[in-house]
Structure formats: C-alpha cells, structure tokens
Amino acid sequence: MALNVFDHDEYRPPVWKSYLYQLQQEAPHPRRLTCTCEVDNRPKYYGREYHGMISREEADQLLSQAEGSYLIRESQRQPGTYTLALRFGNQTRNFRLYHDGKHFVGEKRFESIHDLVTDGLITLYIETKAAEYIAKMTINPIYEHVGYTTLNQEPTLKKHLPLSPEAPDGPAPAKDDCNAEERLTSLVRRATLRESDLAPKYEKVHNFKVHTFRGPHWCEYCANFMWGLIAQGVKCADCGLNVHKQCSKVVPNDCQPDLRHVKKVYSCDLTTLVKAHNTKRPMVVDMCIQELETRGLQSEGLYRISGFSELIEDVKLAFDRDGEKADISSNAYEDINIITGALKLYFRELPIPLITYDAHPRFIEAAKITDPEKRLESLHEALKLLPPAHCETLRYLMAHLKRVTQHEKDNLMSSENLGIVFGPTLMRAPELDAMTALNDIRYQRLVVETLITNEDVLF
C-alpha cells in the first residue's frame, strides 16, 4: 500500500546505503604506462600510452609493476586493431579497443582513455568485491516501503518537505525551502504528493533511458550507490525516476509522469500525457470535441473537409505551449474545420496509435467476420487489449462521432463516411507490405463504422 505522508507528523527519506560508495572510493586508480620511444603509425587519438605492436607477454611484463596500470598495443594477430591491456587483480586483462570519435570497449563511450580506464577499474573492483551483494540488491527494495503516489501538485507542498537527518551516505539535505521541490529526488517528491481519489488509475511503464549522473547518485529502487563515471544507471524520461539498469527490470509499471519532463501535448504517448495532467483523457480530445459539439455538429462535411494547414499547426502549437489554457474558441478560429483538423492531427501524431499496434490484428480479424453478432463479440474482446487510457479515449470519441451521425441531414456525415476518415488515423497498421496495408484500409473503415454504430453496446 502506498505511503501517504499526510498521515504522519513528519516524513523521513530512506537511508541510502553506503557500501558500494565506499568500494568506489577504494577502487584502484589508473596509472598510464607511457612508451619512452617514438612509435611509428601511432593513431592520432592515442597518446604516449600507445606502445605499438608488442606481444601479450611483453605487455604483461610491463604492467606487472602496479595495480591499475594500463597501456594500448596493436594486435599482432589482427594488425590494425588495438587492445587495452589493464592490470587488475594481479593479472593483465586485455580488451578490444574501439574508437568512433569516442573510446569504448563495451556499451559505454568515453571522451578519453583515462576516463574509460577509471570507469573500468571501478566496475571491475565493485563487481569483484560485491558480486553476491549486487545479485541481491533488488531484494526488499525501499521502493516498496516508500510507495509511489500520484503527481497531483499541492500548494502546501513546502509544509510537507522531508526533514532529512544527517546522512553522510547519501545526497546532502536541502539548506532552504525556496527551490526545495526541484532539489527533491523523484522518489521523495512522490512521497510528498497527495493521492487524489479522482485520479484515473492507469498503469504505465517507465520510459527508462541510459543516463550519466553528475556527482554521487543513489538508486531510488534499492537505495544502493550507482557506481561508475558515466552511464551509471537509467532515468525515466517521463517521471525522473533514477535506478540501476538491473533494478529497472523489476520496477513496477507505475510511472507517474512529471510535467517538468513531459513538455508536449502532440506526439506524446497518450497514457503518459493523461497521467502527467491527471486526467481521464487527453485535454486536446476533450476540448476539441466540446468545441465541435458547441458550434459544429451541423457543419456540412464535418471531419471530411480540411481546414487551412497553417492554422491547424497554430492550434497544435497552442496546445503544446499552453495546454488546457489554449484558446480554440470561435474568436480565435472561426472555421470549425481547423478544430477537426487539429483533432485528427493529434491522433495521427500519436507515437502509439489509439488502436495500438498490438491490438491492430485482432480488430482487423474482427472486421473480416461476416456475421454481425460474432463480429461485435470479437470487437468487444479486441477492445480489452487496449490500454485503459486508449480505451476510454476511444469510447469518448465514438460517442461523439455517433452524435455527429445524428445530424447527418445537415452535415452529410454517416458512420460509413466517418469510418473512411478515421480508419487510417486511429488504427495505423504495423509495418506491413504495401499490398497488405492497402487491403487493410477497407477493414479499418469497417472497424470504425461498427464502433460508431454500436458504441452503446461495445463500451
């Protein structure tokens, strides 16, 4: 159960574990073994640590003096390729060395050989000394005890800021309140935000990206130090959660996007957007539909006639800039087709379509069923495959489009016409060959047409 800090007199953040931090301090320091003679054909991106084409045995002898010493040699077996020879654990380790503008032996890329070796020695030392400890890091994580609350900002936040005890293991506590919210880790920030009973409970996976942390950082899942010089872990691009790469595999799918990270409305993942703004549906969908139903239901060719593209782009920019404060009234955009164009553009630019790639085949299969009742049953099952935020948005849109068809005498838009307009927009096909994609178009139309006609039964 999520901890709500408002149930307590004071909240104290977790104690960050110092063992791995101490090990990083103990790791051997790099010692560059320079070559005392001139070497022909030395690559311009290597310095005096380059010793030319020497054997493994020669390198081993040169490096035997001190732990952490290193050199670069050209491979005798494969001339033109280079090896980093590194002394660790009283033995010489050899790594194939690459350069593409940066130096690397694995996934991480470094500006200098010195940084690569420093990071490598830290990693080797910690993974050698603490292999069993690292394997058990994800057991009994602090994440489960602190909990994960919704991002519903409260004006009284400062009253509930964590009172950090002196903790030399972890990040230094804030000294004043003026920018305290920004200094909180994402984990502590979540623990200081009130749970809203009205918030939609949509599940969302974290959007983790490899990240380089400046200064000491601790994992917000297991509370252990994130070691290394660069790419020490991953950061969720939507909520800011910082965790080890291995911890990211077991973090629950409970991302609560932070508006500081979610900068756009258009081209933003639908579930990410609604969770960031704490709404049931994207505000662009609600606001456009409300505007259309206020002044556009009787407009001839509604959704079929295109608005002026530059003004549609203006609406998009207004939503991206102002969010729910965007002005799309008749005072700003008299032509209702600009609003329909902006709504269709929103759906076209979703990175994952409203009818998702995963669910797409099931909807197409349902459309191919000739028996009307069995087709409805199949569509009902297909709808269960959609993420909750997608399904709710689709329900709201179909109810609106049904109201559009109820004014068909004026707007000339039947469910079939709307199916033609919205089919390819709402259910873009996964990458298929051209012929399959072409054949799918008529089934996409039929899916939308059936959803509109039977929205009261299917949702």
Coordinates of C-alpha atoms in Angstrom, one line a residue:
M1 CA 0.0 0.0 0.0
A2 CA 1.4 3.4 -0.9
L3 CA 2.6 5.5 2.0
N4 CA 0.8 8.8 2.2
V5 CA 2.9 11.3 4.1
F6 CA -0.1 13.4 5.1
D7 CA -1.0 10.6 7.6
H8 CA 2.3 11.3 9.5
D9 CA 3.6 14.2 11.5
E10 CA 6.9 14.1 9.6
Y11 CA 8.3 12.1 6.7
R12 CA 12.0 10.9 6.6
P13 CA 13.5 9.8 3.4
P14 CA 15.1 6.3 3.2
V15 CA 18.7 5.8 4.4
W16 CA 20.9 5.5 1.4
K17 CA 23.3 2.5 1.6
S18 CA 27.0 3.4 1.6
Y19 CA 28.7 0.0 0.9
L20 CA 29.1 0.4 -2.9
Y21 CA 30.1 4.1 -2.5
Q22 CA 32.9 3.1 -0.1
L23 CA 34.0 0.4 -2.6
Q24 CA 34.2 3.0 -5.4
Q25 CA 36.5 5.1 -3.2
E26 CA 38.7 2.1 -2.7
A27 CA 39.0 1.1 -6.3
P28 CA 42.5 1.2 -7.9
H29 CA 43.4 4.4 -9.6
P30 CA 44.5 4.4 -13.3
R31 CA 48.3 4.5 -13.9
R32 CA 49.2 5.3 -17.5
L33 CA 52.3 3.4 -18.6
T34 CA 54.0 5.7 -21.2
C35 CA 56.2 4.5 -24.0
T36 CA 59.6 6.1 -23.9
C37 CA 60.5 5.7 -27.6
E38 CA 58.8 7.0 -30.7
V39 CA 56.3 4.6 -32.3
D40 CA 55.6 4.7 -36.0
N41 CA 52.0 5.0 -37.2
R42 CA 50.5 5.8 -33.8
P43 CA 46.8 6.6 -34.2
K44 CA 46.2 10.3 -33.6
Y45 CA 43.6 9.7 -31.0
Y46 CA 46.0 7.7 -28.7
G47 CA 48.8 9.3 -26.6
R48 CA 52.0 8.1 -25.0
E49 CA 50.2 5.1 -23.6
Y50 CA 50.4 3.6 -27.1
H51 CA 53.3 1.0 -27.4
G52 CA 52.8 -0.2 -30.9
M53 CA 52.8 -3.8 -31.9
I54 CA 54.0 -5.6 -28.8
S55 CA 53.1 -9.1 -27.6
R56 CA 50.7 -10.0 -24.7
E57 CA 53.8 -11.3 -22.8
E58 CA 55.6 -8.0 -23.2
A59 CA 52.6 -6.1 -22.1
D60 CA 52.1 -8.3 -19.1
Q61 CA 55.7 -7.8 -18.1
L62 CA 55.5 -4.0 -18.5
L63 CA 52.3 -3.8 -16.4
S64 CA 53.3 -6.1 -13.6
Q65 CA 54.7 -3.2 -11.5
A66 CA 51.4 -1.8 -10.2
E67 CA 47.7 -2.4 -9.9
G68 CA 45.6 -0.1 -12.2
S69 CA 48.5 0.4 -14.8
Y70 CA 47.5 0.3 -18.4
L71 CA 48.8 0.6 -22.0
I72 CA 47.5 0.3 -25.5
R73 CA 49.1 -2.0 -28.1
E74 CA 48.4 -3.0 -31.7
S75 CA 47.3 -6.6 -32.0
Q76 CA 49.9 -9.0 -33.6
R77 CA 47.1 -11.4 -34.6
Q78 CA 45.0 -8.7 -36.3
P79 CA 47.1 -5.7 -37.4
G80 CA 45.1 -2.5 -37.5
T81 CA 43.1 -3.4 -34.4
Y82 CA 44.0 -2.2 -30.9
T83 CA 44.0 -3.7 -27.4
L84 CA 43.7 -2.1 -24.0
A85 CA 45.9 -4.0 -21.6
L86 CA 44.9 -3.3 -18.0
R87 CA 46.4 -4.6 -14.7
F88 CA 43.7 -5.7 -12.2
G89 CA 43.7 -8.4 -9.5
N90 CA 47.4 -9.2 -10.1
Q91 CA 46.8 -10.2 -13.7
T92 CA 46.7 -8.4 -17.0
R93 CA 43.3 -8.2 -18.7
N94 CA 43.0 -7.5 -22.4
F95 CA 40.1 -5.7 -24.0
R96 CA 39.5 -5.0 -27.7
L97 CA 39.5 -1.2 -28.0
Y98 CA 37.4 0.8 -30.4
H99 CA 37.2 4.5 -31.5
D100 CA 34.4 6.2 -33.4
G101 CA 35.0 9.7 -32.1
K102 CA 34.8 8.3 -28.6
H103 CA 36.7 5.4 -27.0
F104 CA 34.9 2.2 -25.9
V105 CA 35.3 -1.5 -25.2
G106 CA 31.6 -2.1 -24.5
E107 CA 28.3 -0.1 -24.4
K108 CA 29.8 3.0 -22.6
R109 CA 31.6 5.6 -24.7
F110 CA 34.3 7.9 -23.2
E111 CA 36.0 11.2 -24.2
S112 CA 39.4 9.9 -23.0
I113 CA 41.2 6.7 -22.4
H114 CA 41.9 7.8 -18.8
D115 CA 38.1 8.1 -18.1
L116 CA 37.5 4.7 -19.8
V117 CA 40.1 3.0 -17.6
T118 CA 38.9 4.8 -14.4
D119 CA 35.4 3.6 -15.0
G120 CA 36.6 0.1 -15.9
L121 CA 38.6 -0.2 -12.7
I122 CA 35.7 1.0 -10.6
T123 CA 33.3 -1.5 -12.3
L124 CA 35.8 -4.4 -12.1
Y125 CA 36.6 -3.7 -8.4
I126 CA 32.9 -3.4 -7.3
E127 CA 31.7 -6.4 -9.3
T128 CA 34.6 -8.5 -8.0
K129 CA 34.3 -7.5 -4.3
A130 CA 30.5 -7.3 -4.2
A131 CA 29.2 -9.8 -6.8
E132 CA 26.9 -11.5 -4.3
Y133 CA 25.7 -8.2 -2.8
I134 CA 24.8 -6.8 -6.2
A135 CA 22.9 -10.0 -7.1
K136 CA 20.7 -9.5 -4.1
M137 CA 20.2 -5.7 -4.4
T138 CA 16.7 -5.9 -5.7
I139 CA 15.5 -8.0 -2.7
N140 CA 13.5 -5.9 -0.2
P141 CA 13.8 -2.6 -2.0
I142 CA 13.0 0.7 -0.4
Y143 CA 10.7 1.5 -3.3
E144 CA 8.0 -0.9 -1.9
H145 CA 8.1 0.8 1.5
V146 CA 8.1 4.4 0.4
G147 CA 5.4 3.8 -2.2
Y148 CA 4.5 5.7 -5.3
T149 CA 1.8 8.4 -5.3
T150 CA 0.2 10.3 -8.0
L151 CA 1.5 13.6 -9.4
N152 CA -1.2 15.9 -8.1
Q153 CA 0.7 19.1 -7.1
E154 CA -0.4 20.6 -3.8
P155 CA 0.2 24.3 -3.0
T156 CA 1.0 23.2 0.6
L157 CA 3.9 21.1 -0.6
K158 CA 6.6 23.0 1.4
K159 CA 4.9 22.2 4.7
H160 CA 5.5 18.6 4.0
L161 CA 9.1 18.6 2.7
P162 CA 11.2 15.8 4.1
L163 CA 13.2 16.6 7.2
S164 CA 16.4 14.9 6.2
P165 CA 18.5 13.5 9.1
E166 CA 22.3 13.9 8.8
A167 CA 23.2 11.2 6.3
P168 CA 26.8 11.2 5.1
D169 CA 25.9 8.2 2.9
G170 CA 23.5 10.0 0.7
P171 CA 22.8 13.3 -1.1
A172 CA 23.2 16.4 1.1
P173 CA 19.9 17.7 2.5
A174 CA 18.5 21.0 1.2
K175 CA 19.5 24.1 3.1
D176 CA 16.5 26.2 2.3
D177 CA 12.9 26.0 1.0
C178 CA 13.0 28.4 -1.9
N179 CA 13.8 25.8 -4.5
A180 CA 13.3 22.7 -2.4
E181 CA 10.8 21.0 -4.7
E182 CA 13.3 21.0 -7.5
R183 CA 16.1 19.5 -5.3
L184 CA 14.0 16.6 -4.1
T185 CA 14.8 13.2 -5.7
S186 CA 11.9 11.9 -7.7
L187 CA 11.3 9.2 -5.1
V188 CA 11.0 11.7 -2.2
R189 CA 8.9 14.1 -4.4
R190 CA 6.4 11.3 -5.0
A191 CA 6.1 10.6 -1.3
T192 CA 5.3 14.3 -0.6
L193 CA 2.4 14.5 -3.1
R194 CA -1.2 13.8 -2.1
E195 CA -3.1 10.9 -3.6
S196 CA -6.2 12.0 -5.4
D197 CA -9.3 9.9 -5.2
L198 CA -10.4 11.3 -8.6
A199 CA -7.1 10.4 -10.4
P200 CA -7.6 7.7 -13.1
K201 CA -5.6 4.6 -12.1
Y202 CA -4.0 3.9 -15.5
E203 CA -0.9 1.6 -15.5
K204 CA 2.1 3.0 -17.3
V205 CA 5.6 1.5 -17.8
H206 CA 8.6 3.7 -17.1
N207 CA 10.4 5.2 -20.1
F208 CA 14.0 4.4 -19.0
K209 CA 17.0 5.9 -20.8
V210 CA 20.7 5.4 -20.1
H211 CA 21.8 8.4 -18.1
T212 CA 25.1 9.9 -16.8
F213 CA 24.6 11.3 -13.3
R214 CA 26.8 14.2 -12.2
G215 CA 28.1 13.7 -8.7
P216 CA 27.1 10.8 -6.4
H217 CA 23.7 9.3 -7.0
W218 CA 21.8 6.5 -5.3
C219 CA 19.3 4.1 -6.9
E220 CA 15.7 5.1 -6.0
Y221 CA 14.6 1.4 -6.1
C222 CA 17.2 -0.4 -4.0
A223 CA 18.9 2.6 -2.2
N224 CA 22.3 1.5 -3.3
F225 CA 25.0 3.7 -4.8
M226 CA 25.1 4.0 -8.6
W227 CA 28.8 3.4 -9.4
G228 CA 31.0 4.4 -12.3
L229 CA 32.0 7.7 -14.1
I230 CA 29.3 7.7 -16.8
A231 CA 26.1 5.9 -17.7
Q232 CA 25.8 4.7 -14.1
G233 CA 22.1 3.8 -14.5
V234 CA 18.9 4.8 -16.2
K235 CA 16.5 7.6 -15.7
C236 CA 12.8 7.6 -16.6
A237 CA 12.3 10.4 -19.2
D238 CA 8.7 10.8 -18.1
C239 CA 8.9 10.9 -14.2
G240 CA 12.6 11.3 -13.5
L241 CA 13.0 8.0 -11.5
N242 CA 16.7 7.1 -11.2
V243 CA 17.6 3.4 -10.9
H244 CA 20.3 0.9 -11.7
K245 CA 19.9 -0.8 -15.1
Q246 CA 19.3 -4.1 -13.4
C247 CA 16.8 -2.6 -11.0
S248 CA 14.8 -1.1 -13.9
K249 CA 13.8 -4.7 -14.9
V250 CA 11.9 -5.2 -11.7
V251 CA 10.4 -1.7 -11.1
P252 CA 6.6 -1.9 -11.2
N253 CA 4.7 -0.3 -14.1
D254 CA 3.6 2.7 -12.1
C255 CA 5.2 5.7 -13.7
Q256 CA 3.7 9.0 -12.6
P257 CA 4.9 11.4 -15.3
D258 CA 6.1 14.8 -14.1
L259 CA 5.1 17.9 -16.1
R260 CA 8.7 19.1 -15.9
H261 CA 9.7 16.1 -18.1
V262 CA 6.6 15.9 -20.3
K263 CA 7.0 19.0 -22.4
K264 CA 4.5 18.5 -25.3
V265 CA 0.9 17.5 -25.9
Y266 CA 1.1 16.4 -29.5
S267 CA 3.4 13.5 -30.3
C268 CA 3.4 12.5 -26.7
D269 CA 2.4 8.9 -25.6
L270 CA -1.3 9.0 -24.7
T271 CA -1.0 7.3 -21.3
T272 CA 2.0 9.5 -20.4
L273 CA 0.0 12.6 -21.2
V274 CA -3.1 11.8 -19.2
K275 CA -1.1 10.7 -16.2
A276 CA 1.1 13.8 -16.3
H277 CA -2.0 16.0 -16.4
N278 CA -4.0 13.8 -14.1
T279 CA -7.0 13.5 -16.5
K280 CA -9.1 10.6 -17.9
R281 CA -8.4 11.6 -21.5
P282 CA -6.0 13.9 -23.4
M283 CA -7.2 17.5 -22.9
V284 CA -6.9 18.2 -26.6
V285 CA -9.5 15.5 -27.3
D286 CA -11.9 16.8 -24.6
M287 CA -11.5 20.5 -25.6
C288 CA -11.8 19.9 -29.4
I289 CA -14.9 17.7 -29.0
Q290 CA -16.6 20.2 -26.7
E291 CA -15.9 23.0 -29.1
L292 CA -17.2 20.9 -32.0
E293 CA -20.4 20.0 -30.2
T294 CA -21.0 23.6 -29.2
R295 CA -20.8 25.0 -32.7
G296 CA -20.0 22.5 -35.4
L297 CA -22.4 19.4 -35.4
Q298 CA -24.4 20.8 -38.3
S299 CA -21.4 21.9 -40.4
E300 CA -21.5 20.2 -43.8
G301 CA -18.7 17.8 -44.4
L302 CA -17.6 17.8 -40.8
Y303 CA -14.2 16.0 -40.5
R304 CA -14.2 15.4 -44.3
I305 CA -13.4 19.0 -45.3
S306 CA -9.8 20.0 -44.4
G307 CA -9.0 23.3 -42.6
F308 CA -6.1 25.6 -43.5
S309 CA -3.0 23.6 -42.6
E310 CA -1.1 26.6 -41.2
L311 CA -3.9 27.4 -38.8
I312 CA -4.1 23.7 -37.7
E313 CA -0.4 23.9 -36.9
D314 CA -1.2 27.0 -34.9
V315 CA -3.7 25.1 -32.8
K316 CA -1.1 22.3 -32.3
L317 CA 1.5 24.9 -31.1
A318 CA -1.1 26.5 -28.8
F319 CA -1.8 23.1 -27.1
D320 CA 1.9 22.3 -26.8
R321 CA 2.6 25.8 -25.3
D322 CA -0.5 26.4 -23.2
G323 CA -2.1 23.0 -22.6
E324 CA -5.6 23.3 -21.3
K325 CA -5.4 27.1 -21.4
A326 CA -5.2 27.0 -25.2
D327 CA -7.8 29.2 -26.9
I328 CA -9.7 27.3 -29.6
S329 CA -12.9 29.3 -29.4
S330 CA -14.6 30.9 -32.4
N331 CA -12.9 34.1 -31.6
A332 CA -9.6 32.5 -32.3
Y333 CA -10.6 30.1 -35.0
E334 CA -13.9 30.8 -36.8
D335 CA -13.5 27.9 -39.2
I336 CA -14.7 24.7 -37.4
N337 CA -12.6 22.6 -39.9
I338 CA -9.5 23.9 -38.2
I339 CA -10.6 22.3 -35.0
T340 CA -11.5 19.0 -36.7
G341 CA -8.1 19.1 -38.4
A342 CA -6.3 19.7 -35.1
L343 CA -8.1 16.7 -33.5
K344 CA -7.3 14.4 -36.5
L345 CA -3.6 15.6 -36.4
Y346 CA -3.4 14.8 -32.7
F347 CA -4.4 11.2 -33.4
R348 CA -2.1 10.9 -36.4
E349 CA 0.9 12.1 -34.4
L350 CA 0.4 9.7 -31.5
P351 CA 3.6 7.5 -31.3
I352 CA 1.4 4.6 -30.5
P353 CA -2.0 4.8 -32.3
L354 CA -5.2 5.0 -30.4
I355 CA -5.9 1.4 -31.6
T356 CA -2.5 0.1 -30.7
Y357 CA -0.1 -1.8 -32.9
D358 CA -0.5 -4.8 -30.6
A359 CA -4.3 -4.8 -30.8
H360 CA -4.4 -3.9 -34.6
P361 CA -4.5 -7.6 -35.9
R362 CA -7.4 -8.5 -33.6
F363 CA -9.5 -5.6 -34.8
I364 CA -8.8 -6.5 -38.5
E365 CA -9.7 -10.1 -37.8
A366 CA -13.0 -9.0 -36.2
A367 CA -13.8 -6.8 -39.2
K368 CA -13.4 -9.8 -41.5
I369 CA -16.2 -11.7 -39.7
T370 CA -19.4 -11.5 -41.8
D371 CA -21.9 -12.5 -39.1
P372 CA -22.8 -9.2 -37.3
E373 CA -23.3 -10.6 -33.8
K374 CA -20.0 -12.6 -33.9
R375 CA -18.2 -9.5 -35.3
L376 CA -19.5 -7.5 -32.3
E377 CA -18.3 -10.2 -29.9
S378 CA -14.9 -10.3 -31.5
L379 CA -14.6 -6.4 -31.4
H380 CA -15.6 -6.5 -27.7
E381 CA -12.8 -8.9 -27.0
A382 CA -10.4 -6.8 -29.1
L383 CA -11.2 -3.7 -27.0
K384 CA -10.0 -5.5 -23.9
L385 CA -6.5 -5.5 -25.4
L386 CA -6.3 -1.7 -25.4
P387 CA -4.5 0.2 -22.6
P388 CA -7.2 1.7 -20.3
A389 CA -6.4 5.3 -21.3
H390 CA -6.7 4.4 -25.0
C391 CA -9.9 2.5 -24.5
E392 CA -11.5 5.4 -22.5
T393 CA -10.4 7.9 -25.2
L394 CA -11.8 5.7 -28.0
R395 CA -15.1 5.3 -26.1
Y396 CA -15.4 9.1 -25.8
L397 CA -14.6 9.7 -29.4
M398 CA -17.0 7.1 -30.7
A399 CA -19.8 8.6 -28.6
H400 CA -19.0 11.9 -30.1
L401 CA -18.9 10.6 -33.7
K402 CA -22.3 8.9 -33.1
R403 CA -23.7 12.3 -32.2
V404 CA -22.2 13.6 -35.4
T405 CA -24.1 11.0 -37.4
Q406 CA -27.4 12.0 -35.7
H407 CA -27.1 15.3 -37.6
E408 CA -26.4 13.6 -40.9
K409 CA -29.2 15.5 -42.7
D410 CA -27.2 18.7 -42.1
N411 CA -23.6 17.6 -42.1
L412 CA -23.9 14.7 -44.6
M413 CA -21.6 12.6 -42.5
S414 CA -22.7 9.0 -42.0
S415 CA -20.9 6.4 -39.9
E416 CA -19.5 5.0 -43.2
N417 CA -18.1 8.4 -44.2
L418 CA -16.6 8.9 -40.7
G419 CA -15.1 5.3 -40.9
I420 CA -13.3 6.3 -44.1
V421 CA -11.9 9.5 -42.5
F422 CA -10.9 8.0 -39.1
G423 CA -10.0 4.4 -40.1
P424 CA -6.4 5.0 -41.1
T425 CA -6.0 7.8 -38.5
L426 CA -7.0 5.7 -35.4
M427 CA -5.5 2.3 -36.4
R428 CA -2.3 2.8 -38.4
A429 CA -1.0 -0.6 -39.3
P430 CA 2.3 -2.0 -38.0
E431 CA 4.9 -2.2 -40.8
L432 CA 3.3 -4.3 -43.4
D433 CA 4.0 -4.8 -47.1
A434 CA 2.2 -2.3 -49.4
M435 CA -0.5 -4.8 -50.6
T436 CA -1.4 -5.9 -47.1
A437 CA -1.7 -2.3 -45.9
L438 CA -3.9 -1.5 -48.9
N439 CA -6.2 -4.4 -48.2
D440 CA -6.4 -3.4 -44.5
I441 CA -7.9 0.1 -45.3
R442 CA -11.4 -1.2 -46.0
Y443 CA -11.3 -3.2 -42.8
Q444 CA -10.1 -0.2 -40.8
R445 CA -13.1 1.7 -42.2
L446 CA -15.4 -1.1 -41.2
V447 CA -14.0 -1.3 -37.7
V448 CA -14.6 2.4 -37.0
E449 CA -18.0 2.3 -38.7
T450 CA -19.0 -0.6 -36.4
L451 CA -17.6 1.1 -33.3
I452 CA -19.6 4.2 -34.0
T453 CA -22.9 2.4 -34.8
N454 CA -22.6 0.1 -31.7
E455 CA -20.8 2.4 -29.3
D456 CA -23.5 2.0 -26.7
V457 CA -23.2 -1.8 -26.8
L458 CA -19.4 -2.2 -27.1
F459 CA -18.2 0.2 -24.4

